[in-house]
């Protein structure tokens, strides 16, 4: 059995992260899923939430993902997101302001996006 899997995290506008990993955890419409080398093939719909990637070197990459698809076959995992940002790229103060603004304007979609960004930073 392979000890690592190749991961591609791609947003609509760019490639966000690519590399070898030992574990990826993401939220799907069926619940949270962990994918390790040798996992059964899968195709699913991503829910908004943090995605955690444990790299082959032992570090952890966290991204805020806002919808999309997950696909795994032949030890290749593709995360195709509508929007994705690495936790290291997120401006926490800006996300907090966006959350407060969305709450005051009753904008559920904007509130969800800001919340996912803040949760991704907290996981990191």
CSV table of N, CA and C in Angstrom, one decimal:
chain,number,residue,atom,x,y,z
A,1,UNK,N,0.8,-1.2,0.0
A,1,UNK,CA,0.0,0.0,0.0
A,1,UNK,C,0.9,1.2,0.0
A,2,UNK,N,0.5,2.3,-0.7
A,2,UNK,CA,1.2,3.5,-0.8
A,2,UNK,C,1.2,4.2,0.5
A,3,UNK,N,2.2,5.0,0.8
A,3,UNK,CA,2.3,5.7,2.1
A,3,UNK,C,1.9,7.1,2.0
A,4,UNK,N,1.7,7.6,0.8
A,4,UNK,CA,1.3,9.0,0.6
A,4,UNK,C,0.4,9.1,-0.6
A,5,UNK,N,-0.3,10.2,-0.6
A,5,UNK,CA,-1.2,10.5,-1.8
A,5,UNK,C,-0.9,11.9,-2.3
A,6,UNK,N,-1.2,12.0,-3.6
A,6,UNK,CA,-0.9,13.3,-4.2
A,6,UNK,C,-2.2,14.2,-4.1
A,7,UNK,N,-2.1,15.4,-3.6
A,7,UNK,CA,-3.2,16.3,-3.4
A,7,UNK,C,-3.1,17.5,-4.2
A,8,UNK,N,-4.2,17.9,-4.9
A,8,UNK,CA,-4.3,19.2,-5.6
A,8,UNK,C,-5.5,19.9,-5.0
A,9,UNK,N,-5.3,21.1,-4.5
A,9,UNK,CA,-6.3,22.0,-4.0
A,9,UNK,C,-6.4,23.1,-5.0
A,10,UNK,N,-7.5,23.2,-5.7
A,10,UNK,CA,-7.6,24.2,-6.8
A,10,UNK,C,-8.9,25.0,-6.5
A,11,UNK,N,-8.8,26.3,-6.6
A,11,UNK,CA,-9.9,27.2,-6.6
A,11,UNK,C,-10.3,27.6,-8.0
A,12,UNK,N,-11.4,28.2,-8.2
A,12,UNK,CA,-11.8,28.6,-9.6
A,12,UNK,C,-10.8,29.5,-10.2
A,13,UNK,N,-10.1,30.3,-9.5
A,13,UNK,CA,-9.1,31.3,-10.0
A,13,UNK,C,-7.7,31.0,-9.9
A,14,UNK,N,-7.3,29.8,-9.2
A,14,UNK,CA,-5.9,29.5,-9.1
A,14,UNK,C,-5.7,28.2,-8.4
A,15,UNK,N,-4.4,27.7,-8.6
A,15,UNK,CA,-4.0,26.5,-7.8
A,15,UNK,C,-3.6,27.0,-6.4
A,16,UNK,N,-4.2,26.4,-5.4
A,16,UNK,CA,-3.9,26.9,-4.0
A,16,UNK,C,-2.8,26.1,-3.4
A,17,UNK,N,-2.8,24.8,-3.5
A,17,UNK,CA,-1.8,24.0,-2.9
A,17,UNK,C,-1.7,22.6,-3.7
A,18,UNK,N,-0.5,22.1,-3.8
A,18,UNK,CA,-0.3,20.9,-4.5
A,18,UNK,C,0.9,20.2,-3.8
A,19,UNK,N,0.8,18.9,-3.5
A,19,UNK,CA,1.9,18.2,-2.9
A,19,UNK,C,1.5,16.8,-2.5
A,20,UNK,N,2.4,16.2,-1.7
A,20,UNK,CA,2.2,14.9,-1.2
A,20,UNK,C,1.7,15.0,0.2
A,21,UNK,N,0.8,14.1,0.6
A,21,UNK,CA,0.2,14.1,1.9
A,21,UNK,C,0.0,12.7,2.5
A,22,UNK,N,-0.2,12.6,3.8
A,22,UNK,CA,-0.5,11.3,4.4
A,22,UNK,C,-2.0,11.3,4.8
A,23,UNK,N,-2.6,12.5,5.0
A,23,UNK,CA,-4.0,12.5,5.4
A,23,UNK,C,-4.6,13.9,5.0
A,24,UNK,N,-5.9,13.8,4.5
A,24,UNK,CA,-6.6,15.0,4.2
A,24,UNK,C,-8.0,14.9,4.9
A,25,UNK,N,-8.4,15.9,5.6
A,25,UNK,CA,-9.7,15.9,6.3
A,25,UNK,C,-10.5,17.1,5.7
A,26,UNK,N,-11.7,16.8,5.2
A,26,UNK,CA,-12.6,17.8,4.6
A,26,UNK,C,-14.0,17.5,5.0
A,27,UNK,N,-14.9,18.6,4.9
A,27,UNK,CA,-16.3,18.4,5.2
A,27,UNK,C,-17.1,18.3,3.8
A,28,UNK,N,-17.9,17.2,3.8
A,28,UNK,CA,-18.7,17.0,2.6
A,28,UNK,C,-20.2,17.1,3.0
A,29,UNK,N,-21.1,17.0,2.1
A,29,UNK,CA,-22.5,17.0,2.4
A,29,UNK,C,-22.9,15.8,3.2
A,30,UNK,N,-22.1,14.7,3.2
A,30,UNK,CA,-22.4,13.5,4.0
A,30,UNK,C,-21.7,13.6,5.3
A,31,UNK,N,-20.9,14.6,5.6
A,31,UNK,CA,-20.2,14.7,6.9
A,31,UNK,C,-18.7,14.9,6.6
A,32,UNK,N,-17.9,14.9,7.7
A,32,UNK,CA,-16.5,15.0,7.6
A,32,UNK,C,-15.9,13.7,7.1
A,33,UNK,N,-14.9,13.8,6.3
A,33,UNK,CA,-14.2,12.6,5.7
A,33,UNK,C,-12.7,12.8,5.8
A,34,UNK,N,-12.1,11.7,6.2
A,34,UNK,CA,-10.6,11.7,6.2
A,34,UNK,C,-10.2,10.7,5.1
A,35,UNK,N,-9.2,11.2,4.3
A,35,UNK,CA,-8.7,10.4,3.2
A,35,UNK,C,-7.2,10.1,3.4
A,36,UNK,N,-6.9,8.9,3.4
A,36,UNK,CA,-5.5,8.4,3.5
A,36,UNK,C,-5.1,7.6,2.3
A,37,UNK,N,-3.8,7.4,2.1
A,37,UNK,CA,-3.4,6.5,1.0
A,37,UNK,C,-4.2,5.2,1.0
A,38,UNK,N,-4.6,4.8,-0.2
A,38,UNK,CA,-5.3,3.5,-0.4
A,38,UNK,C,-6.8,3.6,-0.1
A,39,UNK,N,-7.3,4.8,0.1
A,39,UNK,CA,-8.8,5.0,0.4
A,39,UNK,C,-9.6,4.5,-0.8
A,40,UNK,N,-10.8,4.1,-0.6
A,40,UNK,CA,-11.7,3.7,-1.7
A,40,UNK,C,-11.9,4.9,-2.6
A,41,UNK,N,-12.1,4.7,-3.9
A,41,UNK,CA,-12.4,5.9,-4.8
A,41,UNK,C,-13.6,6.6,-4.3
A,42,UNK,N,-13.7,7.9,-4.4
A,42,UNK,CA,-14.8,8.7,-4.0
A,42,UNK,C,-15.0,9.9,-4.8
A,43,UNK,N,-16.3,10.4,-4.8
A,43,UNK,CA,-16.6,11.6,-5.5
A,43,UNK,C,-17.7,12.2,-4.6
A,44,UNK,N,-17.5,13.5,-4.1
A,44,UNK,CA,-18.4,14.1,-3.2
A,44,UNK,C,-18.5,15.6,-3.4
A,45,UNK,N,-19.4,16.2,-2.7
A,45,UNK,CA,-19.7,17.6,-2.8
A,45,UNK,C,-19.1,18.2,-1.5
A,46,UNK,N,-18.2,19.2,-1.6
A,46,UNK,CA,-17.6,19.9,-0.4
A,46,UNK,C,-18.6,20.9,0.2
A,47,UNK,N,-18.7,20.9,1.5
A,47,UNK,CA,-19.4,21.9,2.2
A,47,UNK,C,-18.3,23.0,2.6
A,48,UNK,N,-18.8,24.2,2.8
A,48,UNK,CA,-17.9,25.2,3.3
A,48,UNK,C,-17.3,24.8,4.7
A,49,UNK,N,-16.0,24.9,4.8
A,49,UNK,CA,-15.3,24.6,6.0
A,49,UNK,C,-13.8,24.5,5.9
A,50,UNK,N,-13.1,24.3,7.0
A,50,UNK,CA,-11.7,24.2,6.9
A,50,UNK,C,-11.3,22.8,6.3
A,51,UNK,N,-10.2,22.8,5.5
A,51,UNK,CA,-9.7,21.5,5.0
A,51,UNK,C,-8.3,21.4,5.6
A,52,UNK,N,-8.0,20.2,6.2
A,52,UNK,CA,-6.7,20.0,6.8
A,52,UNK,C,-5.9,19.0,6.0
A,53,UNK,N,-4.7,19.4,5.7
A,53,UNK,CA,-3.8,18.5,4.9
A,53,UNK,C,-2.6,18.2,5.7
A,54,UNK,N,-2.3,16.9,6.1
A,54,UNK,CA,-1.1,16.6,6.8
A,54,UNK,C,-0.1,16.2,5.7
A,55,UNK,N,1.0,17.0,5.5
A,55,UNK,CA,1.9,16.7,4.5
A,55,UNK,C,2.8,15.6,4.8
A,56,UNK,N,3.5,15.1,3.8
A,56,UNK,CA,4.5,14.0,4.0
A,56,UNK,C,5.6,14.3,4.9
A,57,UNK,N,5.9,15.6,5.0
A,57,UNK,CA,7.0,16.1,5.8
A,57,UNK,C,6.6,16.2,7.3
A,58,UNK,N,5.3,16.1,7.6
A,58,UNK,CA,4.8,16.1,8.9
A,58,UNK,C,4.1,17.5,9.3
A,59,UNK,N,4.2,18.5,8.4
A,59,UNK,CA,3.5,19.7,8.7
A,59,UNK,C,2.1,19.7,8.3
A,60,UNK,N,1.3,20.7,8.7
A,60,UNK,CA,-0.1,20.7,8.4
A,60,UNK,C,-0.4,22.0,7.7
A,61,UNK,N,-1.2,21.8,6.6
A,61,UNK,CA,-1.7,22.9,5.8
A,61,UNK,C,-3.2,23.0,6.0
A,62,UNK,N,-3.7,24.2,6.3
A,62,UNK,CA,-5.1,24.4,6.5
A,62,UNK,C,-5.6,25.4,5.5
A,63,UNK,N,-6.7,25.1,4.9
A,63,UNK,CA,-7.3,26.1,4.0
A,63,UNK,C,-8.8,26.2,4.3
A,64,UNK,N,-9.3,27.5,4.1
A,64,UNK,CA,-10.8,27.7,4.1
A,64,UNK,C,-11.3,27.4,2.8
A,65,UNK,N,-12.2,26.5,2.7
A,65,UNK,CA,-12.8,26.1,1.4
A,65,UNK,C,-14.3,26.4,1.4
A,66,UNK,N,-14.8,27.0,0.3
A,66,UNK,CA,-16.2,27.5,0.3
A,66,UNK,C,-16.8,26.7,-0.9
A,67,UNK,N,-17.3,25.5,-0.7
A,67,UNK,CA,-18.0,24.8,-1.7
A,67,UNK,C,-17.1,24.2,-2.7
A,68,UNK,N,-17.6,23.2,-3.5
A,68,UNK,CA,-16.9,22.6,-4.5
A,68,UNK,C,-17.0,21.1,-4.5
A,69,UNK,N,-16.0,20.3,-5.0
A,69,UNK,CA,-16.1,18.9,-5.2
A,69,UNK,C,-14.8,18.3,-4.7
A,70,UNK,N,-14.9,17.0,-4.2
A,70,UNK,CA,-13.7,16.2,-3.8
A,70,UNK,C,-13.8,14.9,-4.6
A,71,UNK,N,-12.6,14.5,-5.1
A,71,UNK,CA,-12.5,13.3,-5.9
A,71,UNK,C,-11.2,12.6,-5.5
A,72,UNK,N,-11.3,11.3,-5.4
A,72,UNK,CA,-10.1,10.5,-5.0
A,72,UNK,C,-10.1,9.2,-5.8
A,73,UNK,N,-9.0,8.9,-6.5
A,73,UNK,CA,-8.8,7.7,-7.2
A,73,UNK,C,-7.3,7.5,-7.5
A,74,UNK,N,-6.8,6.3,-7.5
A,74,UNK,CA,-5.4,6.0,-7.7
A,74,UNK,C,-4.4,6.8,-6.9
A,75,UNK,N,-4.7,7.0,-5.6
A,75,UNK,CA,-3.9,7.8,-4.7
A,75,UNK,C,-3.7,9.3,-5.2
A,76,UNK,N,-4.7,9.8,-5.9
A,76,UNK,CA,-4.7,11.2,-6.3
A,76,UNK,C,-6.0,11.8,-5.8
A,77,UNK,N,-5.9,12.9,-4.9
A,77,UNK,CA,-7.0,13.6,-4.4
A,77,UNK,C,-7.1,14.9,-5.0
A,78,UNK,N,-8.3,15.3,-5.5
A,78,UNK,CA,-8.5,16.6,-6.1
A,78,UNK,C,-9.6,17.3,-5.2
A,79,UNK,N,-9.3,18.5,-4.8
A,79,UNK,CA,-10.3,19.3,-4.1
A,79,UNK,C,-10.5,20.5,-5.0
A,80,UNK,N,-11.6,20.5,-5.7
A,80,UNK,CA,-12.0,21.6,-6.6
A,80,UNK,C,-13.0,22.5,-6.0
A,81,UNK,N,-12.5,23.7,-5.5
A,81,UNK,CA,-13.3,24.6,-4.7
A,81,UNK,C,-13.7,25.8,-5.5
A,82,UNK,N,-14.9,26.3,-5.1
A,82,UNK,CA,-15.4,27.6,-5.7
A,82,UNK,C,-14.4,28.7,-5.2
A,83,UNK,N,-14.1,28.7,-3.9
A,83,UNK,CA,-13.2,29.7,-3.3
A,83,UNK,C,-12.4,28.9,-2.3
A,84,UNK,N,-11.1,29.1,-2.3
A,84,UNK,CA,-10.2,28.5,-1.3
A,84,UNK,C,-9.1,29.4,-1.0
A,85,UNK,N,-8.7,29.5,0.3
A,85,UNK,CA,-7.7,30.4,0.8
A,85,UNK,C,-6.9,29.6,1.9
A,86,UNK,N,-5.6,29.6,1.8
A,86,UNK,CA,-4.7,29.0,2.8
A,86,UNK,C,-4.9,29.9,4.1
A,87,UNK,N,-4.9,29.2,5.2
A,87,UNK,CA,-5.1,29.9,6.5
A,87,UNK,C,-4.0,31.0,6.7
A,88,UNK,N,-2.8,30.7,6.2
A,88,UNK,CA,-1.7,31.7,6.3
A,88,UNK,C,-2.0,33.0,5.5
A,89,UNK,N,-2.9,32.9,4.5
A,89,UNK,CA,-3.2,34.1,3.7
A,89,UNK,C,-4.4,34.9,4.3
A,90,UNK,N,-5.0,34.4,5.3
A,90,UNK,CA,-6.2,35.1,5.8
A,90,UNK,C,-5.9,36.2,6.8
A,91,UNK,N,-6.4,37.4,6.5
A,91,UNK,CA,-6.3,38.5,7.4
A,91,UNK,C,-7.4,38.4,8.5
A,92,UNK,N,-7.0,38.1,9.7
A,92,UNK,CA,-7.9,37.8,10.8
A,92,UNK,C,-8.8,39.0,11.1
A,93,UNK,N,-8.1,40.2,11.2
A,93,UNK,CA,-8.9,41.4,11.5
A,93,UNK,C,-9.9,41.7,10.4
A,94,UNK,N,-9.6,41.5,9.2
A,94,UNK,CA,-10.5,41.7,8.1
A,94,UNK,C,-11.7,40.7,8.1
A,95,UNK,N,-11.3,39.5,8.4
A,95,UNK,CA,-12.4,38.4,8.5
A,95,UNK,C,-13.3,38.7,9.7
A,96,UNK,N,-12.8,39.2,10.8
A,96,UNK,CA,-13.6,39.6,12.0
A,96,UNK,C,-14.6,40.7,11.6
A,97,UNK,N,-14.0,41.7,10.9
A,97,UNK,CA,-14.9,42.9,10.5
A,97,UNK,C,-15.9,42.4,9.5
A,98,UNK,N,-15.6,41.5,8.6
A,98,UNK,CA,-16.5,41.0,7.6
A,98,UNK,C,-17.6,40.2,8.4
A,99,UNK,N,-17.3,39.5,9.4
A,99,UNK,CA,-18.3,38.7,10.2
A,99,UNK,C,-19.3,39.6,10.9
A,100,UNK,N,-18.7,40.7,11.5
A,100,UNK,CA,-19.6,41.6,12.2
A,100,UNK,C,-20.5,42.4,11.2
A,101,UNK,N,-20.0,42.7,10.1
A,101,UNK,CA,-20.7,43.4,9.0
A,101,UNK,C,-21.8,42.5,8.5
A,102,UNK,N,-21.5,41.3,8.3
A,102,UNK,CA,-22.5,40.3,7.7
A,102,UNK,C,-23.6,40.1,8.7
A,103,UNK,N,-23.3,40.0,10.0
A,103,UNK,CA,-24.3,39.8,11.1
A,103,UNK,C,-25.2,41.0,11.1
A,104,UNK,N,-24.7,42.2,11.1
A,104,UNK,CA,-25.5,43.4,11.2
A,104,UNK,C,-26.4,43.6,9.9
A,105,UNK,N,-25.9,43.0,8.8
A,105,UNK,CA,-26.7,43.1,7.6
A,105,UNK,C,-27.6,41.9,7.3
A,106,UNK,N,-27.5,40.9,8.2
A,106,UNK,CA,-28.3,39.7,8.0
A,106,UNK,C,-27.9,39.0,6.7
A,107,UNK,N,-26.6,39.0,6.4
A,107,UNK,CA,-26.2,38.4,5.1
A,107,UNK,C,-25.6,37.0,5.5
A,108,UNK,N,-26.4,36.0,5.4
A,108,UNK,CA,-26.0,34.6,5.9
A,108,UNK,C,-24.8,34.1,5.1
A,109,UNK,N,-24.8,34.3,3.8
A,109,UNK,CA,-23.7,33.8,3.0
A,109,UNK,C,-22.4,34.4,3.3
A,110,UNK,N,-22.4,35.7,3.5
A,110,UNK,CA,-21.1,36.4,3.9
A,110,UNK,C,-20.7,36.0,5.3
A,111,UNK,N,-21.7,35.8,6.2
A,111,UNK,CA,-21.4,35.4,7.5
A,111,UNK,C,-20.7,34.0,7.6
A,112,UNK,N,-21.3,33.1,6.7
A,112,UNK,CA,-20.7,31.8,6.6
A,112,UNK,C,-19.3,31.8,6.1
A,113,UNK,N,-19.0,32.6,5.1
A,113,UNK,CA,-17.7,32.7,4.5
A,113,UNK,C,-16.7,33.3,5.6
A,114,UNK,N,-17.0,34.3,6.3
A,114,UNK,CA,-16.2,34.9,7.3
A,114,UNK,C,-15.9,33.9,8.4
A,115,UNK,N,-17.0,33.2,8.8
A,115,UNK,CA,-16.9,32.2,9.9
A,115,UNK,C,-15.9,31.1,9.5
A,116,UNK,N,-16.0,30.6,8.2
A,116,UNK,CA,-15.1,29.5,7.8
A,116,UNK,C,-13.6,30.0,7.8
A,117,UNK,N,-13.4,31.3,7.4
A,117,UNK,CA,-12.1,31.8,7.4
A,117,UNK,C,-11.5,31.8,8.8
A,118,UNK,N,-12.3,32.3,9.7
A,118,UNK,CA,-11.8,32.3,11.1
A,118,UNK,C,-11.6,30.9,11.7
A,119,UNK,N,-12.4,30.0,11.4
A,119,UNK,CA,-12.2,28.6,11.8
A,119,UNK,C,-11.0,28.0,11.2
A,120,UNK,N,-10.7,28.3,10.0
A,120,UNK,CA,-9.5,27.8,9.4
A,120,UNK,C,-8.2,28.3,10.1
A,121,UNK,N,-8.3,29.6,10.4
A,121,UNK,CA,-7.1,30.2,11.1
A,121,UNK,C,-7.0,29.6,12.5
A,122,UNK,N,-8.1,29.3,13.2
A,122,UNK,CA,-8.1,28.7,14.5
A,122,UNK,C,-7.5,27.2,14.5
A,123,UNK,N,-7.8,26.5,13.4
A,123,UNK,CA,-7.3,25.1,13.3
A,123,UNK,C,-5.8,25.1,13.0
A,124,UNK,N,-5.4,26.1,12.3
A,124,UNK,CA,-3.9,26.2,11.9
A,124,UNK,C,-3.1,26.1,13.2
